[in-house]
Coordinates of N, CA and C and ligand atoms in Angstrom, one line a residue:
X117 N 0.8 -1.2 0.0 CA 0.0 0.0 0.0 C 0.9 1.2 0.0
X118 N 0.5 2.0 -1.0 CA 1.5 3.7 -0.9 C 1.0 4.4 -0.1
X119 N 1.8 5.1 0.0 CA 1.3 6.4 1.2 C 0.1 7.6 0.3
X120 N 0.3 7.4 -0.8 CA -0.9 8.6 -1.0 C -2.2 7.6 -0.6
X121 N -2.5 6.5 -0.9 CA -3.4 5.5 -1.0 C -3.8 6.0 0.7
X122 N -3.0 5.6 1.4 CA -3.2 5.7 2.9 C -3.9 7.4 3.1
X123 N -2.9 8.0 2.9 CA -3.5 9.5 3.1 C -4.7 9.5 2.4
X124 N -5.3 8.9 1.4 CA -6.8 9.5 0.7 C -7.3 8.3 1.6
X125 N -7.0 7.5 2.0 CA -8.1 7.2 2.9 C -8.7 7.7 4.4
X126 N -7.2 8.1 5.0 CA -7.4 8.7 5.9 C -8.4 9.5 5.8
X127 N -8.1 10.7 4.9 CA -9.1 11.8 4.5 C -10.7 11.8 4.3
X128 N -10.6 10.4 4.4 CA -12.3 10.1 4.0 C -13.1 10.0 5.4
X129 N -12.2 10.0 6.7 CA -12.8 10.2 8.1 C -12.8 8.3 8.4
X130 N -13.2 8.7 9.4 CA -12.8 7.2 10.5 C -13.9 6.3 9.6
X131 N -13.6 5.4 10.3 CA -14.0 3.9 9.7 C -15.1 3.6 10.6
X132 N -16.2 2.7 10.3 CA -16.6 1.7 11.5 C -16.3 0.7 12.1
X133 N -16.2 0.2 13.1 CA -15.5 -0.6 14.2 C -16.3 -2.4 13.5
X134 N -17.9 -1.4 13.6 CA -18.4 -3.0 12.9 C -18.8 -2.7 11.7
X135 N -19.8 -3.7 11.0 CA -20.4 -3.6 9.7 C -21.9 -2.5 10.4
X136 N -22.0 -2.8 11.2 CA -23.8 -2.4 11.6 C -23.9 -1.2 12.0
X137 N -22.2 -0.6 12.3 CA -22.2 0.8 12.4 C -22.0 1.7 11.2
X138 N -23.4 2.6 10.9 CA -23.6 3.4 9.8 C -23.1 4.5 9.6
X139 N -22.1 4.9 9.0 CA -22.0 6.4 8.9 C -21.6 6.8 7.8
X140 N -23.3 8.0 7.8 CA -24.0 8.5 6.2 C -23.0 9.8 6.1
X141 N -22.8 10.5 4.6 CA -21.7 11.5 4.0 C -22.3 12.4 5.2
X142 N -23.5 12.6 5.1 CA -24.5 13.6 6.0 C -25.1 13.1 6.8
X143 N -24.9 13.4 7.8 CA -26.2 13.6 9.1 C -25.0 12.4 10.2
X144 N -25.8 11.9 11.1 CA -25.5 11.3 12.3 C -25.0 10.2 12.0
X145 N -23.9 9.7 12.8 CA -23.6 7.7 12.3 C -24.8 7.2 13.3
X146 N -25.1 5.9 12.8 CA -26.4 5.3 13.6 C -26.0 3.6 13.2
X147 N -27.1 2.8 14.5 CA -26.8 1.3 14.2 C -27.8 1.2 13.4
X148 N -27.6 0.4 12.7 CA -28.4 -0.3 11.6 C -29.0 -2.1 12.0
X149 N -29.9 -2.3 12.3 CA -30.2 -3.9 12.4 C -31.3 -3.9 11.0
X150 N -31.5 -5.3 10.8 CA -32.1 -5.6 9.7 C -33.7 -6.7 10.4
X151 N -34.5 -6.1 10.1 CA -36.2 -6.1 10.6 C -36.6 -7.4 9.9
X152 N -37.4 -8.0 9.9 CA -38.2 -9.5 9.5 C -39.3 -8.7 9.3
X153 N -40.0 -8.3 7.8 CA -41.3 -8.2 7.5 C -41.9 -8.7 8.5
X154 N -42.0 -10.4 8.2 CA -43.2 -11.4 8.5 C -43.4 -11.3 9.9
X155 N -42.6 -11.2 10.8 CA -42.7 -11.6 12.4 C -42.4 -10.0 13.1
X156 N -41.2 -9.1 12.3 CA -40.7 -7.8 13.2 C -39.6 -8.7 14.0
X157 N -39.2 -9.5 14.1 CA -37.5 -9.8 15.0 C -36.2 -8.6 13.8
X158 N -35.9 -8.5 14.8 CA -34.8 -7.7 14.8 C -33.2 -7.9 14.7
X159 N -32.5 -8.4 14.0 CA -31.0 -8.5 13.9 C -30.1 -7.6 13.6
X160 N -28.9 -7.8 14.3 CA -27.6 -6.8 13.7 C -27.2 -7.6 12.6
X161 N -26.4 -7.0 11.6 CA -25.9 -7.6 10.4 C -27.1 -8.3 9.3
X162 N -26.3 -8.8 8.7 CA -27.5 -9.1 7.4 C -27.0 -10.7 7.3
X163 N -28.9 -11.0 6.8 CA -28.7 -11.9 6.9 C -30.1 -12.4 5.8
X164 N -29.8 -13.6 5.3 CA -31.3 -14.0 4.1 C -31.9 -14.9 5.1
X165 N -32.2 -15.2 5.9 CA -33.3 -16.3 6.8 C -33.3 -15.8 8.1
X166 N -34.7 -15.5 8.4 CA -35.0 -15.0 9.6 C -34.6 -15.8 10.8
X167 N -33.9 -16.1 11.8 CA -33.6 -16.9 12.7 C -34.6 -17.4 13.8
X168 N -36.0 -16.3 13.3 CA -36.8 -16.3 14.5 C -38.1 -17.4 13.7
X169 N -38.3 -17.0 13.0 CA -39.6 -17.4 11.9 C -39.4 -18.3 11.0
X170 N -37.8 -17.8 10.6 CA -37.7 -19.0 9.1 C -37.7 -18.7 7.8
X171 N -38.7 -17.3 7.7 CA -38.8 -16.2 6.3 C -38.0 -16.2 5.7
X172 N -37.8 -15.9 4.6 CA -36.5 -15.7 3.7 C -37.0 -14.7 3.1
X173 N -35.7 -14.2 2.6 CA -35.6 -12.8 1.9 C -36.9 -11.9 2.4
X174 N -37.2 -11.6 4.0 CA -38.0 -10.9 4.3 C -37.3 -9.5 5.2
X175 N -36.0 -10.1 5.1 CA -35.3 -8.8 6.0 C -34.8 -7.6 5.8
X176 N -35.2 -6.4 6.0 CA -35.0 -5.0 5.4 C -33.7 -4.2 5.9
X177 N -33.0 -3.2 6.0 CA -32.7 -2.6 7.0 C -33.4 -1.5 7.6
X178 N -32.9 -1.3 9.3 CA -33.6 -0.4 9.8 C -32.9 0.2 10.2
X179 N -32.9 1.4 10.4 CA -32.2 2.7 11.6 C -32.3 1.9 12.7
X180 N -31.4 2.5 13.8 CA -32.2 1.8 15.7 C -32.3 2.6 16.4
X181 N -32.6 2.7 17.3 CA -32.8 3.8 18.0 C -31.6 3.7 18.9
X182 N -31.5 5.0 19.2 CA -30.0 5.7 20.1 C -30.4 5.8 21.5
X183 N -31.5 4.7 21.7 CA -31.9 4.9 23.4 C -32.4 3.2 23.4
X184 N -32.1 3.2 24.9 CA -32.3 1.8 25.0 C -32.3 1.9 26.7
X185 N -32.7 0.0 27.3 CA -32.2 0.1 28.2 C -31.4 -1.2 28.2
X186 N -30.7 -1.0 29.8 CA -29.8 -2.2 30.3 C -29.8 -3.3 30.5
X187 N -29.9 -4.3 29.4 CA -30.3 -5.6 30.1 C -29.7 -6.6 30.8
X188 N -28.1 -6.4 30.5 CA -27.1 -7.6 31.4 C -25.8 -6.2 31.2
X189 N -24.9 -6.7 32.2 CA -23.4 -6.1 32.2 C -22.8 -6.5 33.3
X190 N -20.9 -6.8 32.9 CA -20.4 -7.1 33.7 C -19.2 -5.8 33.4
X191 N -18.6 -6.6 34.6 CA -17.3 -5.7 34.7 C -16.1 -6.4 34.8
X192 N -15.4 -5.8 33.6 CA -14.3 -6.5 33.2 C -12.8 -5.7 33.8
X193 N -12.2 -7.3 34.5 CA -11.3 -6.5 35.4 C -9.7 -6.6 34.4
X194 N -10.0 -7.5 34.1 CA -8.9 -8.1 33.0 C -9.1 -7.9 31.6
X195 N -8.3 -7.8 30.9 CA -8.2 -7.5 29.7 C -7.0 -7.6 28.6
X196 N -6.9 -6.6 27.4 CA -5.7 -7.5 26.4 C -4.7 -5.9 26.9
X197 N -3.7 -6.4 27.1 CA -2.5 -5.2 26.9 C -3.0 -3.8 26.3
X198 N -3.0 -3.0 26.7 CA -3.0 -1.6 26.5 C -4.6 -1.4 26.9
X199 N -5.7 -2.5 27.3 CA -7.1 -1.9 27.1 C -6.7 -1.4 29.1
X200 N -7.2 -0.4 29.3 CA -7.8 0.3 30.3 C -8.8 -0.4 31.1
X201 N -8.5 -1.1 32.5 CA -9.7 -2.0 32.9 C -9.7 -0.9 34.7
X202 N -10.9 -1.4 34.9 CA -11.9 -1.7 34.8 C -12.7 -1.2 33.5
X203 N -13.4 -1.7 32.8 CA -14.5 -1.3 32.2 C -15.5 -2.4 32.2
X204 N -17.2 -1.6 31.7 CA -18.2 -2.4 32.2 C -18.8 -2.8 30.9
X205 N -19.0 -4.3 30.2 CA -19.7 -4.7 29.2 C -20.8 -5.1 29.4
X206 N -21.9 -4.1 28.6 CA -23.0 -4.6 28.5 C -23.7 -4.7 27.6
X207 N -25.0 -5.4 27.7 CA -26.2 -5.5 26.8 C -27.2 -4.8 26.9
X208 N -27.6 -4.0 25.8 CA -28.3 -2.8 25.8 C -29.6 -3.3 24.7
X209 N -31.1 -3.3 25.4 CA -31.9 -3.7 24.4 C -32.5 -2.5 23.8
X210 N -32.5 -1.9 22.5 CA -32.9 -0.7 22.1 C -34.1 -0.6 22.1
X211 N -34.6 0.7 21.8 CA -36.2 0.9 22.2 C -36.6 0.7 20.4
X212 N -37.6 0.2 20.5 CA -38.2 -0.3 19.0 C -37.6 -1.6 18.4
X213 N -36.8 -2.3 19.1 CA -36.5 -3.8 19.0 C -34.7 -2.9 18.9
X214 N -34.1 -4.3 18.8 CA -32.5 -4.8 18.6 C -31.6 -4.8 19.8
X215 N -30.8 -5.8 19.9 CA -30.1 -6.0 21.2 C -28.7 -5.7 20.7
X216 N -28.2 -4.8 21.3 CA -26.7 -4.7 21.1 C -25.8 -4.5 22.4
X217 N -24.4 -5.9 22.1 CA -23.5 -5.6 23.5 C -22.7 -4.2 23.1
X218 N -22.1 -3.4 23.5 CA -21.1 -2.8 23.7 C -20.4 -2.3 25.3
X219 N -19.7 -1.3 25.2 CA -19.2 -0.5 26.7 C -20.2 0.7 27.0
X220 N -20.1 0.3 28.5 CA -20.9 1.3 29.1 C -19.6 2.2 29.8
X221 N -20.3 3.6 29.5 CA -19.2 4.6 29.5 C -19.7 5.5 30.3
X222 N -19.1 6.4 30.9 CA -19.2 7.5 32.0 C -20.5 7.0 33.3
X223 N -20.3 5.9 33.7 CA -20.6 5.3 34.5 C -19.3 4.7 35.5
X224 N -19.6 4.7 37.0 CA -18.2 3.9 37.6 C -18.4 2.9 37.6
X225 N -17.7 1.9 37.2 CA -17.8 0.2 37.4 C -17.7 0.0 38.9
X226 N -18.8 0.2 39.1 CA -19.4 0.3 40.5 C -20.7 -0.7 40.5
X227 N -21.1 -2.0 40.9 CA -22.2 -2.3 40.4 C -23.3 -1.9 41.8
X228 N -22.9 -0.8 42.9 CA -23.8 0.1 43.4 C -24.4 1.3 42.5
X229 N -23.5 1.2 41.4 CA -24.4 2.4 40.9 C -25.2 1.9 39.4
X230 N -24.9 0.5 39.4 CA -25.5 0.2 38.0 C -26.5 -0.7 38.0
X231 N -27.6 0.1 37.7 CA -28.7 -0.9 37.4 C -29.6 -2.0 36.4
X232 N -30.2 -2.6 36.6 CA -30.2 -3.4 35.3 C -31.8 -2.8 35.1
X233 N -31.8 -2.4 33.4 CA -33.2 -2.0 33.4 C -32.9 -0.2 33.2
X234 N -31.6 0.3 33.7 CA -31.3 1.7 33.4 C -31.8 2.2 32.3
X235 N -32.0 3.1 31.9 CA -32.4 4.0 30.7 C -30.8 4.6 29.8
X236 N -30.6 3.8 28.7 CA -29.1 4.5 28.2 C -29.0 4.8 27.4
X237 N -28.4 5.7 26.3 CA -28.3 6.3 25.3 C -27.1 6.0 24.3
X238 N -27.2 5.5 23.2 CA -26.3 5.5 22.3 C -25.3 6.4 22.0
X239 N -23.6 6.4 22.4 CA -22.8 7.6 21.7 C -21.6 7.6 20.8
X240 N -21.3 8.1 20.1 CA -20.5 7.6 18.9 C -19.5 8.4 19.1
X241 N -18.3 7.6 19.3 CA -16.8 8.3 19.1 C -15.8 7.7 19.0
X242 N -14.3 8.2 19.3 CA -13.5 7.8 18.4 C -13.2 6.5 19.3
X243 N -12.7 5.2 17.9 CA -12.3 4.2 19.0 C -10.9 4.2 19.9
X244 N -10.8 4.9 21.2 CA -9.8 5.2 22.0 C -8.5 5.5 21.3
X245 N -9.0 6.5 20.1 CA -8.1 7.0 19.9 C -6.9 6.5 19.0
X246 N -7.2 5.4 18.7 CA -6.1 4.0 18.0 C -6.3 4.3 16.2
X247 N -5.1 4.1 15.9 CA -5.2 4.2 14.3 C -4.3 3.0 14.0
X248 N -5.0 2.7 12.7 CA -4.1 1.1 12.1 C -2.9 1.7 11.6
X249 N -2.5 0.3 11.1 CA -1.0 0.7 10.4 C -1.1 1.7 9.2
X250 N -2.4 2.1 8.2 CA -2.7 2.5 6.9 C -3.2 4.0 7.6
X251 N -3.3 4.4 9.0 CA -3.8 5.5 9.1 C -4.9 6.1 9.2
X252 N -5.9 5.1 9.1 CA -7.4 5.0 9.7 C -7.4 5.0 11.3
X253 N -8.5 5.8 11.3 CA -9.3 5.8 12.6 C -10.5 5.3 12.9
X254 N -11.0 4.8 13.5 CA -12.2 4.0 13.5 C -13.3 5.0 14.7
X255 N -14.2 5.0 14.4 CA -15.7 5.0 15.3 C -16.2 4.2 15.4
X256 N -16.2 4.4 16.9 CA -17.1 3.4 18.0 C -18.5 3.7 18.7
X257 N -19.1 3.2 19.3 CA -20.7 3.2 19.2 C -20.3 3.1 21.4
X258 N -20.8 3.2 22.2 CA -20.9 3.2 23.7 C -21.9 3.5 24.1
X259 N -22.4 3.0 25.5 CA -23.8 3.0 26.0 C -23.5 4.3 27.0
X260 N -24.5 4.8 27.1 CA -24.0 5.8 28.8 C -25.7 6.3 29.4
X261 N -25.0 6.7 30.7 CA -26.5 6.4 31.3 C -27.3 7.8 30.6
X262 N -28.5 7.5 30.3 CA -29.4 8.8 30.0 C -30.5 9.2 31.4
X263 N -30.4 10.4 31.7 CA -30.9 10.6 32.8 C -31.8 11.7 32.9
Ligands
LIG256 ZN1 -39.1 -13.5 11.1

């Protein structure tokens, strides 16, 4: 890979971390899950057979909503070289269907202060600041409490 190659990519702005994280030329990055006509189950990623129902070729995509609440989380004490621990992983069910794990953020991994069932809000930024070897930066998706 050449370095201009690298620099025009750079220039195009950070990356997504997953596939289901959307970010349009314009307007807001958002998750994307993909909806079941026949039944309404809800998945991240794409997929041709509904896992819930069975349908095929019934699945659309959807926007999700940037609010949700808490449904499971732990706290992770251990981790890979350079990640910053404590931090707390959870499962966040969005409001209008879709389940997504990620990190819960500006919260203390205190599980006096964390409830299950909290009310939390989707927030999009950079992934801790890490760039690959080509110069990309990636965007990441985090839960935080909404209050
Ligand atoms: Zn279905």
């Amino acid at each position: 890979m050449s370095d201009a190659t690298a620099a025009e990519k750079a220039a195009t702005g950070p990356l997504p971390v997953v596939p289901f994280l959307k970010i349009p030329a314009q307007g807001d990055p958002y998750l994307e899950g993909h909806a079941c006509k026949a039944c309404g189950a809800i998945f991240l990623g794409e997929r041709k057979v509904c896992s819930k129902c069975g349908a095929r070729d019934q699945l659309e995509p959807r926007r999700l909503a940037d609010t949700g609440t808490l449904y499971a989380y732990s706290i992770v004490h251990r981790s890979f070289p350079g990640i910053e621990v404590p931090y707390v992983s959870a499962i966040v069910d969005l409001d209008g269907g879709g389940t997504v794990k990620g990190n819960l953020i500006n919260i203390e991994p205190d599980p006096e202060k964390i409830r299950m069932g909290m009310p939390v809000q989707v927030v999009y930024k950079d992934a801790l600041g890490r760039k690959d070897r080509e110069g990309n930066s990636y965007l990441s998706y985090f839960f935080q409490p909404r209050g």
